[in-house]
PDB file of C-alpha atoms and ligand atoms in Angstrom:
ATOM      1  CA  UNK A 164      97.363 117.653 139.270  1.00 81.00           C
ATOM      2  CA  UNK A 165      95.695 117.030 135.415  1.00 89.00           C
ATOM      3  CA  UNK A 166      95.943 119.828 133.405  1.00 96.00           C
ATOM      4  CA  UNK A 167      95.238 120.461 129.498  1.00 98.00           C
ATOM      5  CA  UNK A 168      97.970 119.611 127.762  1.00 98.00           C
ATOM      6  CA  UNK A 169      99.885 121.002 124.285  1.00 98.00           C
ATOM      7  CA  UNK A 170      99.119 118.630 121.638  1.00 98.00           C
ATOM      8  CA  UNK A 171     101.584 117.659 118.783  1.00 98.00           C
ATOM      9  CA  UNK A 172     100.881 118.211 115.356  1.00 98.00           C
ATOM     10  CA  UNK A 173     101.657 116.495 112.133  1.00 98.00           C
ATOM     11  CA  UNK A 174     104.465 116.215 110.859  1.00 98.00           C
ATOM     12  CA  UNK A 175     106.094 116.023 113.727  1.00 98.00           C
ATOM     13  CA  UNK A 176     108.044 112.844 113.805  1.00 98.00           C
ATOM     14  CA  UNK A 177     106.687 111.756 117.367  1.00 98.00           C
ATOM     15  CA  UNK A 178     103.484 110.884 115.396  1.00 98.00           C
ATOM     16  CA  UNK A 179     105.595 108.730 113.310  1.00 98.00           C
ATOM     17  CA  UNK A 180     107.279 107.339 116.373  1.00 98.00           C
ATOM     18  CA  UNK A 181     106.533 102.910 117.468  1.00 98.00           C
ATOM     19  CA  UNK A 182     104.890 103.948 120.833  1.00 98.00           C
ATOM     20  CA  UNK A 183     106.637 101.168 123.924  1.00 98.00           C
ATOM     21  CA  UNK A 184     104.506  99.056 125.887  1.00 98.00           C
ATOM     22  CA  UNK A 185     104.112  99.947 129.265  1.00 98.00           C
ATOM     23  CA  UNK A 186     105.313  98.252 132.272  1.00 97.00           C
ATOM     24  CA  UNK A 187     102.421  97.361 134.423  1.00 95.00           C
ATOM     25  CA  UNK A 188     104.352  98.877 137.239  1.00 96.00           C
ATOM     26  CA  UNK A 189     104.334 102.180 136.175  1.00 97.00           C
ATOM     27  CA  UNK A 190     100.598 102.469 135.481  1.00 97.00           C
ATOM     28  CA  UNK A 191     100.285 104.401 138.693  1.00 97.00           C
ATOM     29  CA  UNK A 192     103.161 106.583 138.016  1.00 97.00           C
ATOM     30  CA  UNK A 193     101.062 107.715 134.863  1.00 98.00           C
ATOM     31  CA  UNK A 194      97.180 108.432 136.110  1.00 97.00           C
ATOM     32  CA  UNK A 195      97.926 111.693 136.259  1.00 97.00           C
ATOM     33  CA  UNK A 196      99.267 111.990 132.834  1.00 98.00           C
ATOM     34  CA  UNK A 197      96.216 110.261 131.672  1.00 98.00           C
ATOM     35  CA  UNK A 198      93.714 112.137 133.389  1.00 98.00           C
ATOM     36  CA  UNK A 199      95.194 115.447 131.865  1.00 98.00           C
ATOM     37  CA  UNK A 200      95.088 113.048 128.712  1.00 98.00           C
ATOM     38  CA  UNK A 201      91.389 112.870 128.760  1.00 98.00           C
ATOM     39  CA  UNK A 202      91.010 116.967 130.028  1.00 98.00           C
ATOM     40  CA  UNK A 203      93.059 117.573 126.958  1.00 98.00           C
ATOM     41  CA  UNK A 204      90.491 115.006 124.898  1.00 98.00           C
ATOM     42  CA  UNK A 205      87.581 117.118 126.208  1.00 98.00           C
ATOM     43  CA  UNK A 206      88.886 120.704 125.689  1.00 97.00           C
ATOM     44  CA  UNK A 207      90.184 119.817 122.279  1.00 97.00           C
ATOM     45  CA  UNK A 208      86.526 118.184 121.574  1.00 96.00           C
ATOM     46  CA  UNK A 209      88.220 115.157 120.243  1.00 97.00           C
ATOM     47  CA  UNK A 210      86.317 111.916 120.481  1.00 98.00           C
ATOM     48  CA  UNK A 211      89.753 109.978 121.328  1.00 98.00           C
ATOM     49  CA  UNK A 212      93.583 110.609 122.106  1.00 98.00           C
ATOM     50  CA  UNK A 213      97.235 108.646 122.019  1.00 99.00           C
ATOM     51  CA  UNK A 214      99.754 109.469 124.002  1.00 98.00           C
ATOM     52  CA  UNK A 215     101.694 110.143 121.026  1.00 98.00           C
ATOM     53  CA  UNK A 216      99.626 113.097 120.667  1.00 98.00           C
ATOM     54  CA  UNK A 217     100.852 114.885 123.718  1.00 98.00           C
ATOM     55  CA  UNK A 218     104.617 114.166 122.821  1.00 98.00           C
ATOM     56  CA  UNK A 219     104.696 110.584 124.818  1.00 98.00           C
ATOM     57  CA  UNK A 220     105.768 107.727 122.601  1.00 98.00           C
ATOM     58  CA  UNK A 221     104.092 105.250 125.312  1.00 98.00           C
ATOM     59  CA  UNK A 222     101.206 102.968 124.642  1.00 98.00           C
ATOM     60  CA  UNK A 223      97.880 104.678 126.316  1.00 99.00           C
ATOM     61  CA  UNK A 224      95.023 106.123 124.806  1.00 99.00           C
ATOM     62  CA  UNK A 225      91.560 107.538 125.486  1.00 98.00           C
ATOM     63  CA  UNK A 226      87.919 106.940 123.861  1.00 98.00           C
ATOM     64  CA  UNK A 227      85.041 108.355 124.040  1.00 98.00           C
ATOM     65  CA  UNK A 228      82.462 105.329 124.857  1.00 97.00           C
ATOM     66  CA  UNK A 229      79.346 106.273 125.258  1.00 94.00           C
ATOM     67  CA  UNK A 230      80.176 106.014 129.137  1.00 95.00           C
ATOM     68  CA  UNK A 231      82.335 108.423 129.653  1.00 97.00           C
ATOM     69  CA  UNK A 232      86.037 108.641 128.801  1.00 98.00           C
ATOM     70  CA  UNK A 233      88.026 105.275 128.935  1.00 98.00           C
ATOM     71  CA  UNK A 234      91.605 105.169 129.758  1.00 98.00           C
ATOM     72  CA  UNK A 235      93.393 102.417 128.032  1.00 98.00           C
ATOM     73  CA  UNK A 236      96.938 101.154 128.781  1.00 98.00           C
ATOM     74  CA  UNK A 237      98.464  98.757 125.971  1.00 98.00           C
ATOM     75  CA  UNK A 238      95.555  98.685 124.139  1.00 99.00           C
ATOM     76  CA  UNK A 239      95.531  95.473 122.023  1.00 98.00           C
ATOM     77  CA  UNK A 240      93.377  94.542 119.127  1.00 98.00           C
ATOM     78  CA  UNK A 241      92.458  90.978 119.674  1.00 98.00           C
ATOM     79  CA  UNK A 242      90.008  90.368 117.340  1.00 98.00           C
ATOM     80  CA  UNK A 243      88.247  92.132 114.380  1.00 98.00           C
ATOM     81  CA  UNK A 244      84.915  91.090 112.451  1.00 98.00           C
ATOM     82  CA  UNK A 245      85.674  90.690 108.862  1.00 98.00           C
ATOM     83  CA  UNK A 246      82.920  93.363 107.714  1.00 98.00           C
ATOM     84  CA  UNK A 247      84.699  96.756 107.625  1.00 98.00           C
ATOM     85  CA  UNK A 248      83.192  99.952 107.158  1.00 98.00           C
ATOM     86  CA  UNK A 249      83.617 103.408 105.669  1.00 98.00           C
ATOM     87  CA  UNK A 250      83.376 107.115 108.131  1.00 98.00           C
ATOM     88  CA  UNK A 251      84.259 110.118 107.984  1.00 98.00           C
ATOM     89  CA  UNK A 252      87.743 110.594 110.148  1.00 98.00           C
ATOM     90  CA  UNK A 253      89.610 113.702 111.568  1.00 98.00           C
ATOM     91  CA  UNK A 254      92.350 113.973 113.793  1.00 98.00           C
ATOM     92  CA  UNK A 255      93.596 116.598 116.532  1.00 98.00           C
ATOM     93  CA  UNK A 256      96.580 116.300 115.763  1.00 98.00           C
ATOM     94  CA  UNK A 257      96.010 117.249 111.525  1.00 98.00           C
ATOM     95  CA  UNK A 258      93.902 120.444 112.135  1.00 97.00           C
ATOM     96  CA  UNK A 259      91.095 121.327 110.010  1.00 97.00           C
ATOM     97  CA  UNK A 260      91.423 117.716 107.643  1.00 98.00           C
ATOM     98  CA  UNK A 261      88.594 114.891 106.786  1.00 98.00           C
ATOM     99  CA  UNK A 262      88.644 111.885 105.364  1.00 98.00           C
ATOM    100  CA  UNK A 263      87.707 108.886 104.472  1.00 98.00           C
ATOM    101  CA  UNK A 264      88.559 105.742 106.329  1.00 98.00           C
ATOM    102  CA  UNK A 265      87.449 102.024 106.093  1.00 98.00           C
ATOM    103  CA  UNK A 266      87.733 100.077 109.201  1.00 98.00           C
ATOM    104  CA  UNK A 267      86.480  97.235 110.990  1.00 98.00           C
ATOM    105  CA  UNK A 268      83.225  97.185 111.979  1.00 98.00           C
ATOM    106  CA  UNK A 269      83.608  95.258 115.448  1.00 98.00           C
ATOM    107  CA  UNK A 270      87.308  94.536 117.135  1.00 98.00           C
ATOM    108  CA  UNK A 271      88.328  93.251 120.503  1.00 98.00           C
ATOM    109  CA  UNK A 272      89.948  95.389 122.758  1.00 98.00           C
ATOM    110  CA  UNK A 273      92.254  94.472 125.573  1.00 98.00           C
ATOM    111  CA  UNK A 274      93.820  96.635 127.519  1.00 98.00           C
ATOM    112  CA  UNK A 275      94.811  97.816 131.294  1.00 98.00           C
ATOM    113  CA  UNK A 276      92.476 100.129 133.093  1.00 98.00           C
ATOM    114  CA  UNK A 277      93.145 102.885 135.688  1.00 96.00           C
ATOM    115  CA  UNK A 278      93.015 100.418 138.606  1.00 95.00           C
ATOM    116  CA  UNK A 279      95.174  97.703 136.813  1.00 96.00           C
ATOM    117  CA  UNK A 280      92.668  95.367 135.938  1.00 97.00           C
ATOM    118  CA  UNK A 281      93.209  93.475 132.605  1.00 98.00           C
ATOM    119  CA  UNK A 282      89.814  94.443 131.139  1.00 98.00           C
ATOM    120  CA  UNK A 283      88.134  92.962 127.289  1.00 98.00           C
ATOM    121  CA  UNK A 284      85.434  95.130 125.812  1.00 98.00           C
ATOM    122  CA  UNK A 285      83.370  94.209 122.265  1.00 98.00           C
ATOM    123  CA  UNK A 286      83.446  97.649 120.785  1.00 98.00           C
ATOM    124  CA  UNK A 287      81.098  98.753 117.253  1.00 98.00           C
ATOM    125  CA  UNK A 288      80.727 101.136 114.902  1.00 98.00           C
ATOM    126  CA  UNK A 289      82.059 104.507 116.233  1.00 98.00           C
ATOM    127  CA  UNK A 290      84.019 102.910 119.387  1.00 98.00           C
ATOM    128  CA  UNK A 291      85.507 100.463 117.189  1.00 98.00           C
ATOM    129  CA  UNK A 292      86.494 103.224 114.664  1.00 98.00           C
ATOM    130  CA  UNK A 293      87.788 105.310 117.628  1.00 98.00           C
ATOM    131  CA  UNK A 294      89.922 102.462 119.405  1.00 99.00           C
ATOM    132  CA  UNK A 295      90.972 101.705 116.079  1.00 99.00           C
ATOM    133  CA  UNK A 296      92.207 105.060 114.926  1.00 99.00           C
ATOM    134  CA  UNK A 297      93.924 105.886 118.348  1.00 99.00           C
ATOM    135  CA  UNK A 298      95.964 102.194 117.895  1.00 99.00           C
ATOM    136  CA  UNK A 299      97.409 103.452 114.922  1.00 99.00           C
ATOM    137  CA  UNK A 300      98.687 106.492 116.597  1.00 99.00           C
ATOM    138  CA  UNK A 301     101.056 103.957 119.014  1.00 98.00           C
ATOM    139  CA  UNK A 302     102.033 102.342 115.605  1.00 98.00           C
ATOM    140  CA  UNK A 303     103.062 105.958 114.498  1.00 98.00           C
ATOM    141  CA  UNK A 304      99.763 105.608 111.636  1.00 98.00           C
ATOM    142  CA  UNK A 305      97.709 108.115 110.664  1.00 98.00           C
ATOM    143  CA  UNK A 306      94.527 108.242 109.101  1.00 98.00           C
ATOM    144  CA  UNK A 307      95.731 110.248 106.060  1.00 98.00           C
ATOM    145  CA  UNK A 308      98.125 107.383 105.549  1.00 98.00           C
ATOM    146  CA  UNK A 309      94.603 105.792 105.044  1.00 98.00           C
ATOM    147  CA  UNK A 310      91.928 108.198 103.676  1.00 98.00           C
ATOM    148  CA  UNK A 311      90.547 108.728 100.320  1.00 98.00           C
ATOM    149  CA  UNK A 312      88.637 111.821  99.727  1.00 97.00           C
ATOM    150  CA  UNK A 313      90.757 113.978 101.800  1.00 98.00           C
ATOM    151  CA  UNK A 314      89.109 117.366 102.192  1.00 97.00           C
ATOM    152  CA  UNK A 315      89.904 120.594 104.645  1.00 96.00           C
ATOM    153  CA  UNK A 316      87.016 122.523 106.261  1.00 91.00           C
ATOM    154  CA  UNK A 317      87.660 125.489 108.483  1.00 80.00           C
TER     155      UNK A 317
HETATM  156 ZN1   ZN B 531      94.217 111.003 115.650  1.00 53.87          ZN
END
């Protein structure tokens, strides 16, 4: 059964950690994981989680589209537009800290859903920033590796 799950917080080096690709056989093995991925997502009122983030150096994340929670397994960026953008970022797993962060406005997604299917999607704006952000994570990045104007708010 899903459950809400501890989250790891920087610095700890599992954040820092290259996330493995994962087999396609094991997808299954790992639906519960990533529902209690996305229960953890919700509770923590994040807009997006890695694996990484719950202590598993394996490549699966979850975004916030504006359908719902989307489970992705080996998320890949396939192609970006060459307009980026400035937001505002924060992360779960750096408490409390804004920043900053200039990303692409539009990228290509693939990635495995929860049934297996290969699946594309054409994100923007927030998505994109999202799916980019939580990429990072499996490439042990963070957004304060990133950020300019780096401010804390309680
Ligand atoms: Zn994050």
């Amino acid at each position: 059964m899903s459950s809400v799950l501890p989250l790891v917080f920087n610095p700890d080096p599992r954040l820092r950690a290259l996330s493995a690709e994962i087999p396609e056989k094991d997808i299954p093995g790992l639906l519960d994981l990533a529902e209690s991925m996305v229960k953890t997502m919700i509770a923590d009122e994040g807009v997006g989680l890695a694996a990484p983030q719950i202590g598993q150096n394996i490549r699966l994340i979850i975004v916030l589209t504006k359908d719902g929670p989307e489970i992705m397994f080996n998320p890949k960026i396939t192609k970006t537009s060459l307009r980026s953008v400035w937001g505002e970022e924060g992360c779960l797993s750096i408490p409390k800290t804004f920043g900053q962060v200039k990303r692409k406005k539009n990228v290509r997604c693939e990635y495995i859903d929860i049934k297996g299917q290969k699946r594309v999607v054409d994100a923007a704006d927030m998505v994109a920033r999202i799916i980019q952000h939580e990429v990072d994570h499996l490439d042990g990045i963070l957004f304060i590796d990133k950020a300019k104007d780096i401010h804390t708010e309680e």
